[in-house]
Structure formats: structure tokens, C-alpha cells
Short mmCIF file of C-alpha atoms and ligand atoms in Angstrom, two decimals:
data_model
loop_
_atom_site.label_atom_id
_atom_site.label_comp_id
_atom_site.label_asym_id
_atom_site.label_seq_id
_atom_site.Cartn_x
_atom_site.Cartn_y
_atom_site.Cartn_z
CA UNK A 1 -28.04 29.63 -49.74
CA UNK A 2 -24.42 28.07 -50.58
CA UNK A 3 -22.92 30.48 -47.94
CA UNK A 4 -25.82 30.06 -45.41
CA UNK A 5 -24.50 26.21 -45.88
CA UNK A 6 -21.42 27.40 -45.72
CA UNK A 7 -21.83 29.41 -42.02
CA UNK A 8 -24.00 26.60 -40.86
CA UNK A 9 -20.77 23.49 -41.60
CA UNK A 10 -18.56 26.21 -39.98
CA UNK A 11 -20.60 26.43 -36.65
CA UNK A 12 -21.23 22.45 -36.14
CA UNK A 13 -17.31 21.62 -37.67
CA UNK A 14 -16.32 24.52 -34.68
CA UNK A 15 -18.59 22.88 -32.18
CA UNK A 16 -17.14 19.46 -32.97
CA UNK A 17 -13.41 20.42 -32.28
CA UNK A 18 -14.54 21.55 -29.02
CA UNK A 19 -16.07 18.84 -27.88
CA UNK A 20 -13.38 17.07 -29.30
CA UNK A 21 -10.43 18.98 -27.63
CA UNK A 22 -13.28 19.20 -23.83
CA UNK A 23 -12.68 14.56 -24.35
CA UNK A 24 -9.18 14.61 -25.16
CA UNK A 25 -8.31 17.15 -22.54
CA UNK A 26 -10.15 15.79 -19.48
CA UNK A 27 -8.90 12.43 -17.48
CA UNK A 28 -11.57 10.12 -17.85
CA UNK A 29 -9.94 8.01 -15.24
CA UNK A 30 -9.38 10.03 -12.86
CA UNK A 31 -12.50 11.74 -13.04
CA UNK A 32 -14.41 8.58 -12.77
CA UNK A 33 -12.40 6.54 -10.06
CA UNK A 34 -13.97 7.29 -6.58
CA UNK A 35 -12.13 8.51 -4.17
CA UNK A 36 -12.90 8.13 -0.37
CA UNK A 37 -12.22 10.22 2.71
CA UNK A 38 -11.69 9.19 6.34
CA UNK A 39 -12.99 9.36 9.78
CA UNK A 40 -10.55 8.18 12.78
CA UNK A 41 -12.28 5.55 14.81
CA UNK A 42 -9.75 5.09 17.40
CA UNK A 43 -6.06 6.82 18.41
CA UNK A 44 -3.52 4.55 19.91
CA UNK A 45 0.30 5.24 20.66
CA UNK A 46 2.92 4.27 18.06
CA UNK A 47 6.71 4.28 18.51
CA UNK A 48 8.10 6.83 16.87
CA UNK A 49 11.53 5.60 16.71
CA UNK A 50 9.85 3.00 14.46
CA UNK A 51 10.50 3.57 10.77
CA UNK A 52 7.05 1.43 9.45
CA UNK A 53 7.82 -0.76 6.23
CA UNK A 54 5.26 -3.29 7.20
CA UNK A 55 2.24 -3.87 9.24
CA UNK A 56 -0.06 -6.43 9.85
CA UNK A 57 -2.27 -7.63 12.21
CA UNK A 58 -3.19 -11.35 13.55
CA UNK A 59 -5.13 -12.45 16.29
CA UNK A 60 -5.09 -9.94 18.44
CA UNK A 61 -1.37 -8.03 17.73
CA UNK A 62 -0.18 -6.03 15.28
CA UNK A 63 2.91 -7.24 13.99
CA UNK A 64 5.55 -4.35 12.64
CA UNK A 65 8.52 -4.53 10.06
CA UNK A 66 10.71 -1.67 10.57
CA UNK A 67 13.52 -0.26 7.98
CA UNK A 68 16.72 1.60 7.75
CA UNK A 69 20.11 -0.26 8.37
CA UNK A 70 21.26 -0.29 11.74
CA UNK A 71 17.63 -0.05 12.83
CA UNK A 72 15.79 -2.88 11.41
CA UNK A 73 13.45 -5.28 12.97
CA UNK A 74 10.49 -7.46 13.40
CA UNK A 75 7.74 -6.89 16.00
CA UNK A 76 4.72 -7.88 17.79
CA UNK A 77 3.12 -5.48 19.22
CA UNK A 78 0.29 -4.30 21.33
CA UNK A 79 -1.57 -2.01 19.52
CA UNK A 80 -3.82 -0.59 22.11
CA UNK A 81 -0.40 0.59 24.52
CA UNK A 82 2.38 0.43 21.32
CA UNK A 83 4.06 -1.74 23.90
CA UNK A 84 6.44 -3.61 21.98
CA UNK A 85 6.49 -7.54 23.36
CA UNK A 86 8.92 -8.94 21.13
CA UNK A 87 11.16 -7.55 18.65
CA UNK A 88 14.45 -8.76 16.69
CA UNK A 89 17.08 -6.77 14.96
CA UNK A 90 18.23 -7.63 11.58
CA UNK A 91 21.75 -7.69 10.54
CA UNK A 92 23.47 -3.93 10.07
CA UNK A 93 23.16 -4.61 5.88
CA UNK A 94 19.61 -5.16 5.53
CA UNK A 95 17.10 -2.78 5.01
CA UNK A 96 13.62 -4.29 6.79
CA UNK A 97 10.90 -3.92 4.18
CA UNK A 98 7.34 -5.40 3.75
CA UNK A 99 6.27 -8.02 6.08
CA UNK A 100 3.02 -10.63 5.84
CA UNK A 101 1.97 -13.73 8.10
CA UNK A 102 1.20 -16.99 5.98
CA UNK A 103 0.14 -19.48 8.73
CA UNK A 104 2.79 -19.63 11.22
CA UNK A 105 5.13 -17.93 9.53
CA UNK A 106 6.28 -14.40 8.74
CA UNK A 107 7.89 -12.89 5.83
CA UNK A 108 9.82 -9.89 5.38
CA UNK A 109 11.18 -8.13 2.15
CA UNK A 110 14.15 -5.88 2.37
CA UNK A 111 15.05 -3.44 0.08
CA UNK A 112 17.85 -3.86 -2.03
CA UNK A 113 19.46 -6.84 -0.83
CA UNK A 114 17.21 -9.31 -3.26
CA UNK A 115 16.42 -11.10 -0.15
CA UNK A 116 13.62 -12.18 2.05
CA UNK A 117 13.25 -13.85 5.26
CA UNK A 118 11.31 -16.34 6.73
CA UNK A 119 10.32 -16.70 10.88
CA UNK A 120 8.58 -18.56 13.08
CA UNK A 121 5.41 -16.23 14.13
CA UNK A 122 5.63 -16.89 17.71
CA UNK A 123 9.47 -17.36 18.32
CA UNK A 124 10.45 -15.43 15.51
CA UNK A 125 13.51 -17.93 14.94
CA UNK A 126 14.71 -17.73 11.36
CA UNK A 127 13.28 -20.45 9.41
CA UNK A 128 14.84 -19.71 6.22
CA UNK A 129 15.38 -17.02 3.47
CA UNK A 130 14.69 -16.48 -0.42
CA UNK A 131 16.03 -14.55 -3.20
CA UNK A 132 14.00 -12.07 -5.51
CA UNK A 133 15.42 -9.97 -8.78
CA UNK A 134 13.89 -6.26 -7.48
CA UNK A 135 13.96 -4.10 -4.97
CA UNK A 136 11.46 -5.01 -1.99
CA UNK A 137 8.88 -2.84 -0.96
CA UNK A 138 5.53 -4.14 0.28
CA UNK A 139 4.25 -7.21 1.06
CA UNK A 140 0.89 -8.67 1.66
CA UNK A 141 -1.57 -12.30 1.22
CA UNK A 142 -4.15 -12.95 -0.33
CA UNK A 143 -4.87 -17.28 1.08
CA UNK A 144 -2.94 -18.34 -1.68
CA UNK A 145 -0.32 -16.04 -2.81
CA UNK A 146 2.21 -13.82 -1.78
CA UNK A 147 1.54 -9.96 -3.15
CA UNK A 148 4.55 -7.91 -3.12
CA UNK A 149 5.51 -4.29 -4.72
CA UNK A 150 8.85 -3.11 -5.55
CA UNK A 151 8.08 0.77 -5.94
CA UNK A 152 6.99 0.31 -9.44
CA UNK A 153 3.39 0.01 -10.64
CA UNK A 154 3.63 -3.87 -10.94
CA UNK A 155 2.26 -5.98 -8.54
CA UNK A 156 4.56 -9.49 -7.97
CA UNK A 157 2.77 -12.93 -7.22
CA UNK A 158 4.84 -15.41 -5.16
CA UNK A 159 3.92 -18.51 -3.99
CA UNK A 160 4.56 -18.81 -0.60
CA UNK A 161 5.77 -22.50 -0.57
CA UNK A 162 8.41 -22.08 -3.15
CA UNK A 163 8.39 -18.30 -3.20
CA UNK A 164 8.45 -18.88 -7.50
CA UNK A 165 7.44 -15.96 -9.45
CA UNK A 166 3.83 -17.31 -10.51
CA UNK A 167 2.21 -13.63 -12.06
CA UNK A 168 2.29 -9.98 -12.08
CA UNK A 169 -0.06 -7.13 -13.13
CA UNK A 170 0.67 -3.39 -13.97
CA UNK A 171 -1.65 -1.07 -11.68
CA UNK A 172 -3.19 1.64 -13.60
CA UNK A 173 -5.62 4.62 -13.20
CA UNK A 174 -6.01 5.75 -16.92
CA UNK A 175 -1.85 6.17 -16.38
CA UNK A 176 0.25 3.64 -14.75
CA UNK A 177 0.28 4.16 -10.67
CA UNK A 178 3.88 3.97 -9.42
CA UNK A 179 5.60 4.18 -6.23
CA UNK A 180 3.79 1.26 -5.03
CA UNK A 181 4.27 0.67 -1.19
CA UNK A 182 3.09 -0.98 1.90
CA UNK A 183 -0.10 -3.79 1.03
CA UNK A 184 -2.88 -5.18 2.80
CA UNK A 185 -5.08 -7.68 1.26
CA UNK A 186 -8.88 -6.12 2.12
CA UNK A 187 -11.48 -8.14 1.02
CA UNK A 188 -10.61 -9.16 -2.20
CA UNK A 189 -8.24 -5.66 -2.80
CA UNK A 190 -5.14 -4.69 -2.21
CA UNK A 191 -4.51 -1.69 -0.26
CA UNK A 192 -1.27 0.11 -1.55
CA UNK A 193 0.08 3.09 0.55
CA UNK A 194 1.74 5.30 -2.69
CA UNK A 195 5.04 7.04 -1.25
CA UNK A 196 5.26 10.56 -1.45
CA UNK A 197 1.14 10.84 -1.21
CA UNK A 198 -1.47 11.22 1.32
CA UNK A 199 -3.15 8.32 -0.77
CA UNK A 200 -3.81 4.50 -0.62
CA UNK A 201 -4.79 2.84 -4.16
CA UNK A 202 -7.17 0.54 -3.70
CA UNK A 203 -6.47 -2.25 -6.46
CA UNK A 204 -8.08 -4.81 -7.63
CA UNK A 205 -5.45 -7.41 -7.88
CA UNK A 206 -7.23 -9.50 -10.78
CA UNK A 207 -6.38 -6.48 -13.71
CA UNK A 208 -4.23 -3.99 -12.05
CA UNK A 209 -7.61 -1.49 -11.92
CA UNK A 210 -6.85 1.11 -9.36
CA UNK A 211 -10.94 0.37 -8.43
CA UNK A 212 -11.09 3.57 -5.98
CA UNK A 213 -8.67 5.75 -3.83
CA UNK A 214 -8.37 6.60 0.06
CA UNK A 215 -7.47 10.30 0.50
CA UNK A 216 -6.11 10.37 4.10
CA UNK A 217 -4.94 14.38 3.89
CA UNK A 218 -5.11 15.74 7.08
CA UNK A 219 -4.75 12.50 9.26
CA UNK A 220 -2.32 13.79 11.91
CA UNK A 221 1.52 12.47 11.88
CA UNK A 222 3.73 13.16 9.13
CA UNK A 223 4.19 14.89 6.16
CA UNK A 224 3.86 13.34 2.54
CA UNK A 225 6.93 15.43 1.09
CA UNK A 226 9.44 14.19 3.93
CA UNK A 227 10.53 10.58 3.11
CA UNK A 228 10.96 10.19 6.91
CA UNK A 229 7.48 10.42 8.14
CA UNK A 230 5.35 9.14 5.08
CA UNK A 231 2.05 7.31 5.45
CA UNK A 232 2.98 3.71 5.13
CA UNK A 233 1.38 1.02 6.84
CA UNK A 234 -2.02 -0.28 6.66
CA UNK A 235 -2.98 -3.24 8.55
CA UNK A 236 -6.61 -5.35 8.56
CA UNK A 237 -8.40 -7.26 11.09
CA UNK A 238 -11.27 -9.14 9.03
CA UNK A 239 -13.40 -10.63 11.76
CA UNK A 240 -14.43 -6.71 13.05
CA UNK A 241 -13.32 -4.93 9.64
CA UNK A 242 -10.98 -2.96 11.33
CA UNK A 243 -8.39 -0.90 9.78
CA UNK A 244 -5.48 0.26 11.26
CA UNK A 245 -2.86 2.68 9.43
CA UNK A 246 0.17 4.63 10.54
CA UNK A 247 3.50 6.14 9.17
CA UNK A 248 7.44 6.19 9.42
CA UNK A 249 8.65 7.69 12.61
CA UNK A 250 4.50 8.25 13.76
CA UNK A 251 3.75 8.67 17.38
CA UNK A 252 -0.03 7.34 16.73
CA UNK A 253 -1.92 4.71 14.89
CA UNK A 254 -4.89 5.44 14.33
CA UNK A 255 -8.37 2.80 13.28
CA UNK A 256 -10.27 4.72 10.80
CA UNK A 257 -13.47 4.19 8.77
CA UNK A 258 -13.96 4.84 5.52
CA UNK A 259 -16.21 7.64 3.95
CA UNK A 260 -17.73 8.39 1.06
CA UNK A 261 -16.59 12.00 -0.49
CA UNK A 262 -18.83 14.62 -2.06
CA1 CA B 1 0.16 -4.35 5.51
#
């Protein structure tokens, strides 16, 4: 009997170390975070000479933040042609980042000049400039606060009267999620491209929660491994819930729908 008892503690003490070592070795997180796939609504043209750090849209036009020095600007544009109807250049030393429309103004981040600027939406005259202690990445609103990212996994919260620091949240899927780019605010989310990834984290901005993700493999333009042709801008028109992305260098921009993977 003792070494029936014996056998029998063996068995269940083997059983429990391997359902043990199954918990420990699977990713809870990821295996519980839903991901969603695509369909493309609509195709319009995109200029391809334009190296997206920032898109948004408002009332009608899309309005584009481009990078790279030499080759930076701000622009409306008309997303059903990609006709660009207005456009400045910023100064040879700045790096055009994230941009986001508060009112009648725009903002743009650049990258590692720790500074921002400030124009007037429809003349784009510079209205003024501020000063921030990381690098800039995205940049996005949610009718109170600034959002930006800075390629880390933390999330910045500016307010966009005195552009003062007023939070910040990690974003995490089990892990922290880093490489935080371009934002849109979406219905009470933000939408963060991730460089180097076909993906878009969809965060919720209250605890950092990476809440689901947006797999957009196989949407036509660029390539995630080359740095010049990423996925990186997202932009949201909340009347009609559309929602427009593109990438660096892109010759399309395309309205897609989201769908819900097996
Ligand atoms: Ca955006």
C-alpha cells in the first residue's frame, strides 16, 4: 500500500509541474488580447515623396506632418486627389514629427530638437513654440489633453494651454509595448502605429492596457523592416467613423474597416 501511495503522489506531483511549467510558459497576455484584421474601404493617392510623421484629419482635409531634415513640412491636403493645397517647410535642423489640431491651432513635435511648434490651422503662420525633455514622436488629442509618444512605451500628457507635463502612463501587453509612434485619439483609445511592425496598439489611455491590436500585414505600400516606408499614420474622422492610415514614402492611403480575426 505505502508504495501504491507512493506511485500515486508521484503521478499527481508529475502532473502538477506540468501544468505548472504549460502557465508559466504560455503569454497570458498575449494570448488573451484580441487582435483585429482589416478590410480596405477606399484607395486614394498619397505623395510618396512624403515621409508621414503625422496625420490627422478635420473637417473635410487631412492634414500631414512630414519628417527628415531638409524635407520637413506641414500640410493640408485633399485626401480624395493627395493634392497638396498648402504646405510649409520647416527650417533645415528640424526633424517634423507628430502633428494634432486643438481648435484652431496645430501642433507639431520634432524629433530631437526638444521642440514643438504651434500654427494657425488655416494660415499656418507660426503662433509660437514649446520645449519638451524627450525625443518627439507622435502626437494626438483627446478634448482636453495633448497625447504624445517619444518611441518609448510611455504615453506623455500635455496640456495644450501651457503645454505642462500634467501625467504619463507605461503601455503594456503582459510586457511593456515600446516603439510607440504616430496617435490618433479613437473613441476613447489611442491608436499607436508601433515602428518596425505591421501593428497599431490600441490603448486605453486611462492604464496603459494595450486593450486590443490592429494587424494590418498585407496592406499594400511598404515594408515593416525598412525604416523608410513603415506604416505610420492613422488619421480619424468621428462624424462617419472613418479611418484613414498610410506610411512613409506611400503612394496610397487607404480607409479601412476593422475586422474581427478567427
Ligand atoms: Ca494621427
Amino acid at each position: 500500500m505505502k508504495r501504491q501511495y507512493v506511485a500515486v503522489v508521484l503521478i499527481f506531483s508529475a502532473i502538477l509541474v506540468l501544468v505548472t511549467t504549460y502557465s508559466l510558459l504560455k503569454k497570458p497576455a498575449a494570448m488573451t488580447t484580441p487582435v483585429y484584421g482589416y478590410r480596405i474601404v477606399n484607395t486614394y493617392p498619397h505623395d510618396s515623396n512624403a515621409f508621414t510623421e503625422g496625420l490627422v484629419y478635420s473637417d473635410g482635409f487631412l492634414y500631414e506632418g512630414t519628417g527628415l531634415n531638409g524635407h520637413s513640412t506641414l500640410r493640408q491636403v485633399e485626401f480624395q486627389t493627395g493634392t497638396v493645397l498648402q504646405s510649409i517647410s520647416l527650417p533645415e535642423k528640424y526633424f517634423g514629427e507628430g502633428i494634432t489640431i486643438v481648435g484652431d491651432r496645430i501642433y507639431q513635435l520634432t524629433y530631437r530638437s526638444e521642440i514643438g511648434f504651434i500654427y494657425d490651422r488655416t494660415s499656418f503662420s507660426l503662433l509660437g513654440n514649446f520645449t519638451y525633455s524627450t525625443e518627439g514622436w507622435g502626437l494626438t488629442y483627446d478634448g482636453s489633453r495633448l497625447i504624445m509618444s517619444d518611441g518609448s512605451s510611455t504615453l506623455y500628457f500635455l496640456d495644450p494651454s501651457t503645454l505642462e507635463n500634467v501625467g504619463q502612463v507605461k503601455v503594456t501587453d503582459g510586457t511593456p509595448v515600446t516603439n510607440l509612434n504616430e496617435l490618433e485619439y479613437v473613441n476613447g483609445k489611442v491608436y499607436a502605429n508601433v515602428f518596425l511592425t505591421n501593428t497599431i496598439a490600441v490603448i486605453d489611455p486611462s492604464t496603459g492596457r494595450v486593450d486590443s491590436w490592429i494587424d494590418l500585414t498585407g496592406l499594400p505600400g511598404g515594408s515593416h523592416q525598412d525604416i523608410n516606408s513603415v506604416l505610420n499614420g492613422i488619421a480619424y474622422e468621428s462624424v462617419g467613423g472613418q479611418l484613414f492610415v498610410t506610411g512613409k514614402n506611400w503612394s496610397n492611403l487607404y480607409e479601412i474597416k476593422l475586422v474581427t480575426e478567427d
